[in-house]
PDB file of C-alpha atoms in Angstrom:
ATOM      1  CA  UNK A   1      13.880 -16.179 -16.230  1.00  0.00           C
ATOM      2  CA  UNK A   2      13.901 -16.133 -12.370  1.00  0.00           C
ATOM      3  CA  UNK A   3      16.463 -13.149 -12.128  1.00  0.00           C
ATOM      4  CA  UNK A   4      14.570 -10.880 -14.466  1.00  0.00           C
ATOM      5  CA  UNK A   5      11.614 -10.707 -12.264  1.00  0.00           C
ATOM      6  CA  UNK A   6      12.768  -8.327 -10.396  1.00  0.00           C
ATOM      7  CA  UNK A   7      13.847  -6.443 -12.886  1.00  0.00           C
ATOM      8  CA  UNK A   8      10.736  -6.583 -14.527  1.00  0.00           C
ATOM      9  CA  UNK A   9       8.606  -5.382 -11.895  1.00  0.00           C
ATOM     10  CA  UNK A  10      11.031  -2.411 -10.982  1.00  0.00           C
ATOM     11  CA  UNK A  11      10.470  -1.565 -14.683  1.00  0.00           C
ATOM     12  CA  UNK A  12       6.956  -1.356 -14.004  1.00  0.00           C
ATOM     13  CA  UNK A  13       6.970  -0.061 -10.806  1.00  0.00           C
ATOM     14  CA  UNK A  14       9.082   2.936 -11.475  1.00  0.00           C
ATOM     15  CA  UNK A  15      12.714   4.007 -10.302  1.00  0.00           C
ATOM     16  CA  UNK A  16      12.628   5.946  -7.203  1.00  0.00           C
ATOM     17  CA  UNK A  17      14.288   9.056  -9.372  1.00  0.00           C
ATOM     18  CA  UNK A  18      11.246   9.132 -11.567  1.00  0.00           C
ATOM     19  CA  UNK A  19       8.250   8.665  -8.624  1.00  0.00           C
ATOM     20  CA  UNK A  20       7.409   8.800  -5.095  1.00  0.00           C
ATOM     21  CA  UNK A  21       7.269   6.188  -2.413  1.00  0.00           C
ATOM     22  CA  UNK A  22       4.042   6.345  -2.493  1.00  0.00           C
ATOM     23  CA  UNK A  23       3.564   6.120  -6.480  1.00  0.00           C
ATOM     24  CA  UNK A  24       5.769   3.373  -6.161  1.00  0.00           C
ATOM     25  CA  UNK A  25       3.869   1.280  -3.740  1.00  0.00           C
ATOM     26  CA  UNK A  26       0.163   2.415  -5.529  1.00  0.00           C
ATOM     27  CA  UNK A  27       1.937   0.997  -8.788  1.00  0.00           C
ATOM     28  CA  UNK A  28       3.163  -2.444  -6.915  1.00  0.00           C
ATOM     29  CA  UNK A  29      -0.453  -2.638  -5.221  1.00  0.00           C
ATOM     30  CA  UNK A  30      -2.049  -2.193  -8.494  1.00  0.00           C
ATOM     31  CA  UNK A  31      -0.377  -5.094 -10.153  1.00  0.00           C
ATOM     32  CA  UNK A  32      -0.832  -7.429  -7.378  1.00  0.00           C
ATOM     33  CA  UNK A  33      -4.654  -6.620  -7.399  1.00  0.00           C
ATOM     34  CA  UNK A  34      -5.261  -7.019 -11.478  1.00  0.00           C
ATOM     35  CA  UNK A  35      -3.209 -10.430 -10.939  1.00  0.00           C
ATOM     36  CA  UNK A  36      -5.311 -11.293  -7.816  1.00  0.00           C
ATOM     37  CA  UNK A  37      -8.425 -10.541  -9.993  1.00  0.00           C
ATOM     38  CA  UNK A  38      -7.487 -12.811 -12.308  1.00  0.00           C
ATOM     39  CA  UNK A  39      -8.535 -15.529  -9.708  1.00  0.00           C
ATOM     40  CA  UNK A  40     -10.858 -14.208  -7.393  1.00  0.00           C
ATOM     41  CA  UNK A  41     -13.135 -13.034 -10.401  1.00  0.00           C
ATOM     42  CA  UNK A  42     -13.704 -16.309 -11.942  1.00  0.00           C
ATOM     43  CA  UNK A  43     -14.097 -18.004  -8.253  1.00  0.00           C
ATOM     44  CA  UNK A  44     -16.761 -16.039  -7.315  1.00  0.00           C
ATOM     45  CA  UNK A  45     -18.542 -15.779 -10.418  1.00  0.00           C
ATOM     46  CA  UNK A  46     -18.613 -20.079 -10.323  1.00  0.00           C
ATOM     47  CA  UNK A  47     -19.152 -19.927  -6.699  1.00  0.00           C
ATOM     48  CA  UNK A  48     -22.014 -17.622  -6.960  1.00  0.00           C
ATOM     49  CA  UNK A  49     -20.418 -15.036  -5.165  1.00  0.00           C
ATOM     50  CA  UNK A  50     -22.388 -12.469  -7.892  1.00  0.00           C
ATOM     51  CA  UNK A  51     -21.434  -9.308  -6.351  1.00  0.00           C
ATOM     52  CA  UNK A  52     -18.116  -9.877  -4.917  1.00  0.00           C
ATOM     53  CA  UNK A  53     -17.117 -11.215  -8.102  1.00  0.00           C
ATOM     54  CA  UNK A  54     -18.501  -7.636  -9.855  1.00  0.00           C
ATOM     55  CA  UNK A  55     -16.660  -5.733  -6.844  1.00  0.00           C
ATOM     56  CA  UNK A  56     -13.294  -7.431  -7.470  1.00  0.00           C
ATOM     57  CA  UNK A  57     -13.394  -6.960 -10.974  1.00  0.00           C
ATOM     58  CA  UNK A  58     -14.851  -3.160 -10.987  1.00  0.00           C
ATOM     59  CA  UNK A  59     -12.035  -2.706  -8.050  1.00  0.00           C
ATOM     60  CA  UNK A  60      -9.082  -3.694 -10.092  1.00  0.00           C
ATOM     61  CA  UNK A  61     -10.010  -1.960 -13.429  1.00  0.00           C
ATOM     62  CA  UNK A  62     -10.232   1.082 -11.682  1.00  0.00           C
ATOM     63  CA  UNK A  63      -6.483   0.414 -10.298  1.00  0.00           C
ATOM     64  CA  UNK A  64      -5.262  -0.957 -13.260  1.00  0.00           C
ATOM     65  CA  UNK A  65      -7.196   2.548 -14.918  1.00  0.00           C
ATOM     66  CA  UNK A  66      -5.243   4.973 -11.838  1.00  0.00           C
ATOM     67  CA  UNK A  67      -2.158   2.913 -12.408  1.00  0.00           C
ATOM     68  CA  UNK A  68      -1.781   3.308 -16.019  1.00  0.00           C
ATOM     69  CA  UNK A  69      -2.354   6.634 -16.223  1.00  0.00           C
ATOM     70  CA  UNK A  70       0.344   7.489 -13.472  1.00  0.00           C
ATOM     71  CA  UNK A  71       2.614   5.340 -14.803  1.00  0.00           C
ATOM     72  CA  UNK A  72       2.964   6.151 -18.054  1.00  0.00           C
ATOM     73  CA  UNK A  73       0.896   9.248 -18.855  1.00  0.00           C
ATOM     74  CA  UNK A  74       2.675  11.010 -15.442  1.00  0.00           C
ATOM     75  CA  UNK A  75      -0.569  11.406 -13.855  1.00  0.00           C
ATOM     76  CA  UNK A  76      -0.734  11.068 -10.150  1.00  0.00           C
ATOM     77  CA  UNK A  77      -3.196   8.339  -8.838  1.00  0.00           C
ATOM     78  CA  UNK A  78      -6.070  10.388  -6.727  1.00  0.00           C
ATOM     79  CA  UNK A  79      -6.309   9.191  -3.456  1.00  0.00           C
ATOM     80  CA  UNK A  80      -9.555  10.839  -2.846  1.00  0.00           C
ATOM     81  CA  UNK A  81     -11.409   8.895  -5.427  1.00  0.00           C
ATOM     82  CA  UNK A  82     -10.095   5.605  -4.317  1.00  0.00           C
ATOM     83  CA  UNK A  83     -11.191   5.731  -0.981  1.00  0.00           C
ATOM     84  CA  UNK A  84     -14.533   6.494  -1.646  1.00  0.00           C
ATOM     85  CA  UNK A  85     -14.686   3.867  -4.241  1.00  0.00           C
ATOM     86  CA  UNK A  86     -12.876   1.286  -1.594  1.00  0.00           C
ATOM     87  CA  UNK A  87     -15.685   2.660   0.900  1.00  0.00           C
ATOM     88  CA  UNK A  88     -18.695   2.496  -1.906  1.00  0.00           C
ATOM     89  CA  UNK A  89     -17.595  -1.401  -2.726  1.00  0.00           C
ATOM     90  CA  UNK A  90     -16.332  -2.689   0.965  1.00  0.00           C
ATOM     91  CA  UNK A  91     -20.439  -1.415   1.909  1.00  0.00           C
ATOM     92  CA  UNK A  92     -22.289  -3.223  -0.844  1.00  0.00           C
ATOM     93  CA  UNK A  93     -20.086  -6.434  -0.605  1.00  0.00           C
ATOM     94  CA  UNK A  94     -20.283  -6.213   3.576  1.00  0.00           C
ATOM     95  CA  UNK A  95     -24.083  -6.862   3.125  1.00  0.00           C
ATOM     96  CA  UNK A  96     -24.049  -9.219  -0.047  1.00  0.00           C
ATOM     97  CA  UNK A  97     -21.132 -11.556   1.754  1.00  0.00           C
ATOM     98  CA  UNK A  98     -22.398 -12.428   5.008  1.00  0.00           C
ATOM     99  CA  UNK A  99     -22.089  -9.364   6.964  1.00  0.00           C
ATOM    100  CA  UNK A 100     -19.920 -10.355   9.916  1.00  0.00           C
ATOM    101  CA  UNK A 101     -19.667 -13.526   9.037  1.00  0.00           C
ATOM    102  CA  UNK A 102     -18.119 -13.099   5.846  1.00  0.00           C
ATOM    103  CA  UNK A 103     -14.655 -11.929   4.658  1.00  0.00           C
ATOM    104  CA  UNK A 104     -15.224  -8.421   4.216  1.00  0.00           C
ATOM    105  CA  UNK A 105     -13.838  -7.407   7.867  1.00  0.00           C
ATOM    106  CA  UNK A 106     -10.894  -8.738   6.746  1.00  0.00           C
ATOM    107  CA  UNK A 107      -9.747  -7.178   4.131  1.00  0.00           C
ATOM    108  CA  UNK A 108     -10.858  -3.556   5.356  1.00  0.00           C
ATOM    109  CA  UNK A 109      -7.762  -2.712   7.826  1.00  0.00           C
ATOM    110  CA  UNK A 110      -5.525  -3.913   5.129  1.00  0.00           C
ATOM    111  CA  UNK A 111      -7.289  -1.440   2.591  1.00  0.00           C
ATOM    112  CA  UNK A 112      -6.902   1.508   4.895  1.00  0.00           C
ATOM    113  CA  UNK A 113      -2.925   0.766   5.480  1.00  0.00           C
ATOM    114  CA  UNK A 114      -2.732   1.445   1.645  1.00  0.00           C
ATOM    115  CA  UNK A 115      -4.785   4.041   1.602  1.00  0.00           C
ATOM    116  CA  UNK A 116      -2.460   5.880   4.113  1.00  0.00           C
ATOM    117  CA  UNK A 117       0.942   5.133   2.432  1.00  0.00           C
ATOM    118  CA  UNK A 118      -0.739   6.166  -0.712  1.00  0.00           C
ATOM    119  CA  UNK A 119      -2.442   9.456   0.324  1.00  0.00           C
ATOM    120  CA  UNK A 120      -0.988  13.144   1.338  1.00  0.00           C
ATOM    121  CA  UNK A 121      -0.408  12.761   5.482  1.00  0.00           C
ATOM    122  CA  UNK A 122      -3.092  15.757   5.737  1.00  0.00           C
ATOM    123  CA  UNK A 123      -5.434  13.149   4.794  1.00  0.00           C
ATOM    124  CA  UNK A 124      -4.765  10.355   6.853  1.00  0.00           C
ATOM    125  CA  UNK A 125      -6.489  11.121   9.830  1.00  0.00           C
ATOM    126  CA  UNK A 126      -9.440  11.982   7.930  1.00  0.00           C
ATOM    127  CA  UNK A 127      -9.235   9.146   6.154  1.00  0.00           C
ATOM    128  CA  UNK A 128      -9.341   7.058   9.976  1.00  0.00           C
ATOM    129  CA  UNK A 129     -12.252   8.528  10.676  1.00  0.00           C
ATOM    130  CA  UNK A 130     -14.105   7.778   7.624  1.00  0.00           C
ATOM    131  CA  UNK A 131     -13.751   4.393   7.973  1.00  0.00           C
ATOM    132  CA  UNK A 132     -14.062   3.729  11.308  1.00  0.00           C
ATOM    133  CA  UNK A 133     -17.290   5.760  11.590  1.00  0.00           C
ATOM    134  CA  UNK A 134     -18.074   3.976   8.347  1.00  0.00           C
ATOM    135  CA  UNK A 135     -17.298   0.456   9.804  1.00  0.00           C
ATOM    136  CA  UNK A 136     -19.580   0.959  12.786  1.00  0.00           C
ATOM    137  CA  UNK A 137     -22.493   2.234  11.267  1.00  0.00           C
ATOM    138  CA  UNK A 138     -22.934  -0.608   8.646  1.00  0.00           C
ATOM    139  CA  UNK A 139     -22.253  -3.220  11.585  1.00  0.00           C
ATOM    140  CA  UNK A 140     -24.767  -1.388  13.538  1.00  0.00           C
ATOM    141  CA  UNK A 141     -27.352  -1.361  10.220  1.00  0.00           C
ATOM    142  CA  UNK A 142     -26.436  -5.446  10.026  1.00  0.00           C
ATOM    143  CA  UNK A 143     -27.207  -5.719  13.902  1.00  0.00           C
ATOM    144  CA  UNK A 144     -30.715  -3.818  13.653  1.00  0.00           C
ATOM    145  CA  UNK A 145     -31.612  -4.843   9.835  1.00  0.00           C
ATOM    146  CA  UNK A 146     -30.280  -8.426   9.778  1.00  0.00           C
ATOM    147  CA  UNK A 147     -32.697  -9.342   6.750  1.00  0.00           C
ATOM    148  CA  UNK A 148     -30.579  -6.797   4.694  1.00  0.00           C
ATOM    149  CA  UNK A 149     -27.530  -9.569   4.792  1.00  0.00           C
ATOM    150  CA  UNK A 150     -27.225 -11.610   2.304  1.00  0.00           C
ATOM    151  CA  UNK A 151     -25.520 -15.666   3.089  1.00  0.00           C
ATOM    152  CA  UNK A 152     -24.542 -16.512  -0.271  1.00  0.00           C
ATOM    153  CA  UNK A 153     -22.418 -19.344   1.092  1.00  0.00           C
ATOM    154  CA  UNK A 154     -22.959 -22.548   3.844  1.00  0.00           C
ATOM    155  CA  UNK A 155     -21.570 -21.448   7.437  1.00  0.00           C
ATOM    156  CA  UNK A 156     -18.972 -24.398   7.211  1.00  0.00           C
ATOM    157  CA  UNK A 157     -17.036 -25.432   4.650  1.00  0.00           C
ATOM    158  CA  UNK A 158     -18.018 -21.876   2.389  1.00  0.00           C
ATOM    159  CA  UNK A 159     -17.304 -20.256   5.004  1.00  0.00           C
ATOM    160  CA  UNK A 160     -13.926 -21.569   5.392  1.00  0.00           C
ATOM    161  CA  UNK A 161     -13.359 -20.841   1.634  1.00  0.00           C
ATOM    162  CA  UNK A 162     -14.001 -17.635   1.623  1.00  0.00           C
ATOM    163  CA  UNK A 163     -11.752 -16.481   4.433  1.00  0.00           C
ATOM    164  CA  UNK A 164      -8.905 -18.762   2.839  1.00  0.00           C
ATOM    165  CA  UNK A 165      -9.210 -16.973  -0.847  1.00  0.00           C
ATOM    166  CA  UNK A 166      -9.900 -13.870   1.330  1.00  0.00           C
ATOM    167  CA  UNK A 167      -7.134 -13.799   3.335  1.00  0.00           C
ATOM    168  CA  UNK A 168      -3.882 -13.286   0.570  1.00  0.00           C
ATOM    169  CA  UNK A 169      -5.198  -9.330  -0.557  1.00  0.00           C
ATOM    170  CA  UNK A 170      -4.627  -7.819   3.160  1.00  0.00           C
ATOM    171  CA  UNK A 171      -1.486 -10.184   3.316  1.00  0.00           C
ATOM    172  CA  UNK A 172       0.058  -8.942   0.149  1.00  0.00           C
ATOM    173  CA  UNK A 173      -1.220  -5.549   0.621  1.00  0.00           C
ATOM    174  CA  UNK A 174       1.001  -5.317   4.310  1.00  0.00           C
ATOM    175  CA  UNK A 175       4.038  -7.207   2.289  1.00  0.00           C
ATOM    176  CA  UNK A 176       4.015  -4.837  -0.222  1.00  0.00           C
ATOM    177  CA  UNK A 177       3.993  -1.034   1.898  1.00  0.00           C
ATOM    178  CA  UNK A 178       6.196  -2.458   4.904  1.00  0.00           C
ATOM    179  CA  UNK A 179       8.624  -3.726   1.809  1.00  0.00           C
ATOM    180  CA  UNK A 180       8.616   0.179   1.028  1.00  0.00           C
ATOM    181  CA  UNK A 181       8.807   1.726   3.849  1.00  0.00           C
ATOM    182  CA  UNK A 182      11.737  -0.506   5.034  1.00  0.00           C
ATOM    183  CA  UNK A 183      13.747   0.249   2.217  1.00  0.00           C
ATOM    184  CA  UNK A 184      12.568   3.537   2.298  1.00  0.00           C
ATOM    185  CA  UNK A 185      14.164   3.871   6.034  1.00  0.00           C
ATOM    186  CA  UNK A 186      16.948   1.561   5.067  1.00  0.00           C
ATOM    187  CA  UNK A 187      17.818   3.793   2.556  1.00  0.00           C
ATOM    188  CA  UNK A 188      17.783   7.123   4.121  1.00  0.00           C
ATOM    189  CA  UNK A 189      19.699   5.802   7.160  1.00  0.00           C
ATOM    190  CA  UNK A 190      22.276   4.513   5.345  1.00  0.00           C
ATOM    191  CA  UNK A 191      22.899   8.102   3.594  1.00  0.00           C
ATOM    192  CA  UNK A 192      22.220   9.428   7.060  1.00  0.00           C
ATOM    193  CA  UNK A 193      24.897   7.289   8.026  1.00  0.00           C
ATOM    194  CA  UNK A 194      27.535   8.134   4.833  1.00  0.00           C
ATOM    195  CA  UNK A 195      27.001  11.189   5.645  1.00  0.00           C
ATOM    196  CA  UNK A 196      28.298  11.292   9.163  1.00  0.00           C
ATOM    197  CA  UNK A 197      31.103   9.523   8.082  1.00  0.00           C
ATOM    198  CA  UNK A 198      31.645  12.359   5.746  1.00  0.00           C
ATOM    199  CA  UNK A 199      31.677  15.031   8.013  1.00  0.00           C
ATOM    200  CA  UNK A 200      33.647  13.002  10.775  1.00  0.00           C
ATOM    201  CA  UNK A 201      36.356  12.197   7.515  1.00  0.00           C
ATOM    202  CA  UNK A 202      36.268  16.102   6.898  1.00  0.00           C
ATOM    203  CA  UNK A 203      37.015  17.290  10.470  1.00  0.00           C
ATOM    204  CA  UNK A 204      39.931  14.493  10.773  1.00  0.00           C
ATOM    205  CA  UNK A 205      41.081  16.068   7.676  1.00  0.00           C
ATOM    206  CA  UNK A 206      40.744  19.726   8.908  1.00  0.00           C
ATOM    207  CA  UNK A 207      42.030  19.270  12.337  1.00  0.00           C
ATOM    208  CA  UNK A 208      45.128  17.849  10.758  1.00  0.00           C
ATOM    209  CA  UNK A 209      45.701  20.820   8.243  1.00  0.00           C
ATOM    210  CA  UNK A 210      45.314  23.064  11.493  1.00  0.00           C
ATOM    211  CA  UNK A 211      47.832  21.120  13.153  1.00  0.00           C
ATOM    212  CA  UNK A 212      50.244  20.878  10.431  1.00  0.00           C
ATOM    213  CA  UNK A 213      49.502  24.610  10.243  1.00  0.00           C
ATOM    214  CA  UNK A 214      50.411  25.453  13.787  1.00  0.00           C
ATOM    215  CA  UNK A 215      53.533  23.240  13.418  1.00  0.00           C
ATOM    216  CA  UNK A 216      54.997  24.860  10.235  1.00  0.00           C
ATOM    217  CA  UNK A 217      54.037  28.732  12.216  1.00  0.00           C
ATOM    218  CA  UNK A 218      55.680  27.569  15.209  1.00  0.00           C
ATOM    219  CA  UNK A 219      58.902  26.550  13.510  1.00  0.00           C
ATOM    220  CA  UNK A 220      58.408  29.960  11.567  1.00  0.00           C
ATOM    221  CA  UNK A 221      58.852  31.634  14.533  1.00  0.00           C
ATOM    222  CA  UNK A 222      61.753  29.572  16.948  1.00  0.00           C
TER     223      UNK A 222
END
Protein backbone atom coordinates (compact mmCIF):
# COMPACT_ATOMS: atom_id res chain seq x y z
CA UNK A 1 0.00 0.00 0.00
CA UNK A 2 3.06 2.13 1.01
CA UNK A 3 4.91 1.63 -2.43
CA UNK A 4 1.97 2.65 -4.56
CA UNK A 5 1.90 6.08 -3.20
CA UNK A 6 4.15 7.25 -5.21
CA UNK A 7 2.91 5.87 -7.94
CA UNK A 8 -0.30 7.16 -7.31
CA UNK A 9 0.50 10.65 -7.03
CA UNK A 10 2.80 10.62 -10.23
CA UNK A 11 -0.44 9.33 -11.85
CA UNK A 12 -2.06 12.34 -10.77
CA UNK A 13 0.51 14.63 -11.08
CA UNK A 14 1.37 13.95 -14.64
CA UNK A 15 4.56 12.40 -16.41
CA UNK A 16 7.01 14.97 -17.30
CA UNK A 17 6.41 13.85 -21.24
CA UNK A 18 2.82 14.88 -20.98
CA UNK A 19 3.28 18.48 -18.82
CA UNK A 20 5.54 21.10 -17.72
CA UNK A 21 7.49 21.60 -14.56
CA UNK A 22 5.45 23.97 -13.74
CA UNK A 23 2.01 22.02 -14.48
CA UNK A 24 3.53 19.47 -12.57
CA UNK A 25 4.21 21.33 -9.41
CA UNK A 26 0.55 23.50 -9.80
CA UNK A 27 -0.97 19.83 -9.95
CA UNK A 28 1.16 18.56 -6.67
CA UNK A 29 0.26 22.04 -4.92
CA UNK A 30 -3.28 21.58 -5.73
CA UNK A 31 -3.65 18.26 -4.06
CA UNK A 32 -1.81 19.16 -1.03
CA UNK A 33 -4.16 22.25 -0.60
CA UNK A 34 -7.76 20.28 -1.17
CA UNK A 35 -6.17 17.69 1.46
CA UNK A 36 -5.03 20.58 3.75
CA UNK A 37 -8.64 21.95 3.42
CA UNK A 38 -9.95 19.06 4.56
CA UNK A 39 -8.63 20.14 8.08
CA UNK A 40 -8.20 23.65 8.22
CA UNK A 41 -11.93 24.12 7.02
CA UNK A 42 -13.60 22.34 9.76
CA UNK A 43 -10.98 23.97 12.44
CA UNK A 44 -11.82 27.22 11.72
CA UNK A 45 -15.36 26.91 11.18
CA UNK A 46 -15.46 25.25 15.14
CA UNK A 47 -12.93 27.70 16.17
CA UNK A 48 -14.82 30.58 14.87
CA UNK A 49 -12.35 31.48 12.52
CA UNK A 50 -15.63 32.46 10.04
CA UNK A 51 -13.74 33.91 7.29
CA UNK A 52 -10.58 32.06 7.18
CA UNK A 53 -12.52 29.03 7.22
CA UNK A 54 -14.64 30.54 3.90
CA UNK A 55 -11.08 31.64 2.43
CA UNK A 56 -9.55 28.15 2.77
CA UNK A 57 -12.36 26.49 1.41
CA UNK A 58 -13.15 29.10 -1.61
CA UNK A 59 -9.09 28.86 -2.08
CA UNK A 60 -8.91 25.19 -2.65
CA UNK A 61 -12.06 24.73 -4.86
CA UNK A 62 -10.73 27.10 -7.08
CA UNK A 63 -7.35 24.87 -7.24
CA UNK A 64 -8.98 21.79 -7.18
CA UNK A 65 -11.37 23.72 -10.24
CA UNK A 66 -7.67 24.99 -12.20
CA UNK A 67 -6.28 21.59 -11.43
CA UNK A 68 -8.88 19.49 -12.90
CA UNK A 69 -9.29 21.16 -15.81
CA UNK A 70 -5.44 21.07 -16.66
CA UNK A 71 -5.16 17.80 -15.76
CA UNK A 72 -7.48 16.09 -17.50
CA UNK A 73 -9.29 18.42 -19.91
CA UNK A 74 -5.45 19.73 -21.12
CA UNK A 75 -6.19 23.13 -20.05
CA UNK A 76 -3.38 25.15 -18.68
CA UNK A 77 -3.94 26.54 -15.08
CA UNK A 78 -3.99 30.64 -15.48
CA UNK A 79 -1.59 32.12 -13.42
CA UNK A 80 -3.06 35.49 -13.76
CA UNK A 81 -6.29 34.62 -12.13
CA UNK A 82 -4.71 32.92 -9.23
CA UNK A 83 -2.75 35.61 -8.09
CA UNK A 84 -5.31 37.98 -7.94
CA UNK A 85 -7.53 35.59 -6.21
CA UNK A 86 -4.40 34.67 -3.69
CA UNK A 87 -4.13 38.65 -3.39
CA UNK A 88 -8.19 39.22 -3.09
CA UNK A 89 -8.28 36.37 -0.10
CA UNK A 90 -4.64 36.96 1.70
CA UNK A 91 -6.38 40.99 2.05
CA UNK A 92 -9.74 40.07 3.51
CA UNK A 93 -8.29 37.28 5.83
CA UNK A 94 -5.12 39.82 6.84
CA UNK A 95 -7.83 42.07 8.47
CA UNK A 96 -10.38 39.32 9.74
CA UNK A 97 -7.23 37.24 11.47
CA UNK A 98 -5.48 39.60 13.54
CA UNK A 99 -3.65 41.71 11.19
CA UNK A 100 -0.02 41.35 12.24
CA UNK A 101 -0.65 39.38 14.81
CA UNK A 102 -2.20 36.67 13.07
CA UNK A 103 -0.97 33.98 10.62
CA UNK A 104 -1.57 35.59 7.47
CA UNK A 105 2.19 37.02 7.13
CA UNK A 106 3.08 33.71 7.13
CA UNK A 107 1.78 32.08 4.64
CA UNK A 108 2.17 35.05 2.01
CA UNK A 109 6.04 34.51 0.97
CA UNK A 110 5.26 30.90 0.64
CA UNK A 111 2.25 31.80 -1.77
CA UNK A 112 4.39 34.00 -3.94
CA UNK A 113 7.27 31.13 -4.33
CA UNK A 114 4.39 29.16 -6.06
CA UNK A 115 3.17 31.69 -7.80
CA UNK A 116 6.64 32.14 -9.50
CA UNK A 117 7.38 28.44 -10.33
CA UNK A 118 3.90 28.35 -11.62
CA UNK A 119 3.77 31.51 -13.81
CA UNK A 120 5.58 32.52 -17.34
CA UNK A 121 9.19 34.23 -16.03
CA UNK A 122 7.83 37.55 -17.87
CA UNK A 123 5.56 37.66 -15.03
CA UNK A 124 7.51 37.16 -12.12
CA UNK A 125 8.82 40.37 -11.47
CA UNK A 126 5.54 41.82 -11.88
CA UNK A 127 4.18 39.53 -9.84
CA UNK A 128 7.06 40.85 -6.86
CA UNK A 129 5.86 43.96 -7.11
CA UNK A 130 2.30 43.31 -6.70
CA UNK A 131 2.69 41.86 -3.63
CA UNK A 132 5.10 43.65 -2.01
CA UNK A 133 3.40 46.98 -2.79
CA UNK A 134 0.31 45.03 -1.82
CA UNK A 135 1.83 43.83 1.55
CA UNK A 136 2.79 47.33 2.61
CA UNK A 137 -0.16 49.14 1.93
CA UNK A 138 -2.58 46.84 3.93
CA UNK A 139 0.07 46.90 6.91
CA UNK A 140 0.12 50.55 6.55
CA UNK A 141 -4.08 50.61 6.41
CA UNK A 142 -3.80 48.16 9.80
CA UNK A 143 -1.23 50.75 11.35
CA UNK A 144 -3.52 53.94 10.62
CA UNK A 145 -7.11 52.06 10.78
CA UNK A 146 -6.45 49.59 13.62
CA UNK A 147 -10.35 49.30 14.37
CA UNK A 148 -10.59 47.68 10.83
CA UNK A 149 -8.72 44.38 12.45
CA UNK A 150 -10.55 41.95 13.54
CA UNK A 151 -9.01 39.47 16.92
CA UNK A 152 -11.08 36.56 16.47
CA UNK A 153 -8.78 34.61 18.78
CA UNK A 154 -7.04 35.21 22.62
CA UNK A 155 -3.33 36.63 22.18
CA UNK A 156 -1.99 33.41 24.00
CA UNK A 157 -2.85 30.16 23.65
CA UNK A 158 -5.13 31.09 20.09
CA UNK A 159 -2.58 32.68 19.11
CA UNK A 160 -0.24 29.90 19.38
CA UNK A 161 -2.83 27.72 17.51
CA UNK A 162 -3.13 29.49 14.78
CA UNK A 163 0.50 29.88 13.81
CA UNK A 164 0.93 26.00 14.58
CA UNK A 165 -2.11 24.92 12.03
CA UNK A 166 -0.73 27.90 10.01
CA UNK A 167 2.56 27.03 9.65
CA UNK A 168 2.39 23.35 7.43
CA UNK A 169 0.82 25.31 3.91
CA UNK A 170 4.14 27.56 3.38
CA UNK A 171 6.13 24.40 4.62
CA UNK A 172 4.62 22.04 2.14
CA UNK A 173 4.31 24.62 -0.43
CA UNK A 174 8.58 25.14 -0.31
CA UNK A 175 8.80 21.04 -0.07
CA UNK A 176 6.88 20.65 -2.91
CA UNK A 177 8.65 23.39 -5.79
CA UNK A 178 12.33 22.87 -4.34
CA UNK A 179 11.35 18.88 -4.78
CA UNK A 180 10.85 20.06 -8.55
CA UNK A 181 13.24 22.11 -9.25
CA UNK A 182 15.91 19.72 -7.79
CA UNK A 183 14.95 17.01 -9.87
CA UNK A 184 14.38 19.26 -12.48
CA UNK A 185 18.32 20.30 -12.25
CA UNK A 186 19.20 16.80 -11.26
CA UNK A 187 17.82 15.70 -14.25
CA UNK A 188 19.14 17.96 -16.85
CA UNK A 189 22.67 17.70 -15.40
CA UNK A 190 22.79 14.29 -15.51
CA UNK A 191 21.90 14.35 -19.45
CA UNK A 192 24.25 17.30 -19.50
CA UNK A 193 26.59 15.01 -18.11
CA UNK A 194 25.73 11.68 -20.56
CA UNK A 195 26.13 13.77 -22.96
CA UNK A 196 29.70 14.81 -22.49
CA UNK A 197 30.52 11.45 -22.03
CA UNK A 198 29.10 10.93 -25.42
CA UNK A 199 30.99 13.26 -27.25
CA UNK A 200 34.32 12.52 -25.24
CA UNK A 201 33.39 8.42 -26.24
CA UNK A 202 32.97 9.75 -29.94
CA UNK A 203 36.28 11.66 -30.27
CA UNK A 204 38.23 8.57 -28.53
CA UNK A 205 36.54 6.67 -31.17
CA UNK A 206 37.41 9.10 -34.06
CA UNK A 207 40.89 9.87 -33.10
CA UNK A 208 41.51 6.16 -33.19
CA UNK A 209 39.97 5.58 -36.76
CA UNK A 210 42.36 8.57 -37.80
CA UNK A 211 45.16 6.86 -36.34
CA UNK A 212 44.49 3.51 -37.61
CA UNK A 213 44.00 5.48 -40.83
CA UNK A 214 47.38 7.12 -40.91
CA UNK A 215 48.94 3.74 -39.95
CA UNK A 216 47.38 1.58 -42.75
CA UNK A 217 48.47 4.96 -45.44
CA UNK A 218 51.80 4.94 -44.06
CA UNK A 219 52.42 1.25 -44.59
CA UNK A 220 50.68 1.94 -48.08
CA UNK A 221 53.35 3.94 -48.93
CA UNK A 222 56.97 2.31 -47.27
Amino acid sequence: MIKTIPLKWRELTGSASDFSLESRIFHSISLCLVMLAGFYVPYDIFAGLYVAGGSSLIFSLLFFYQFYHSRYKGIRHNSIFLGLTGLILFSINYFANSGIHGSTDVIWPAFLLLLFAVSPYRHHLTWLIVYLLAFMALHLVAYQYPQLVSYPFDAGKGQLIDRITAFPLPVICIYVVMKYMRRSHDKERKAAEEKAIAIEVRNEQISHQRDLLEKSNAEKTS
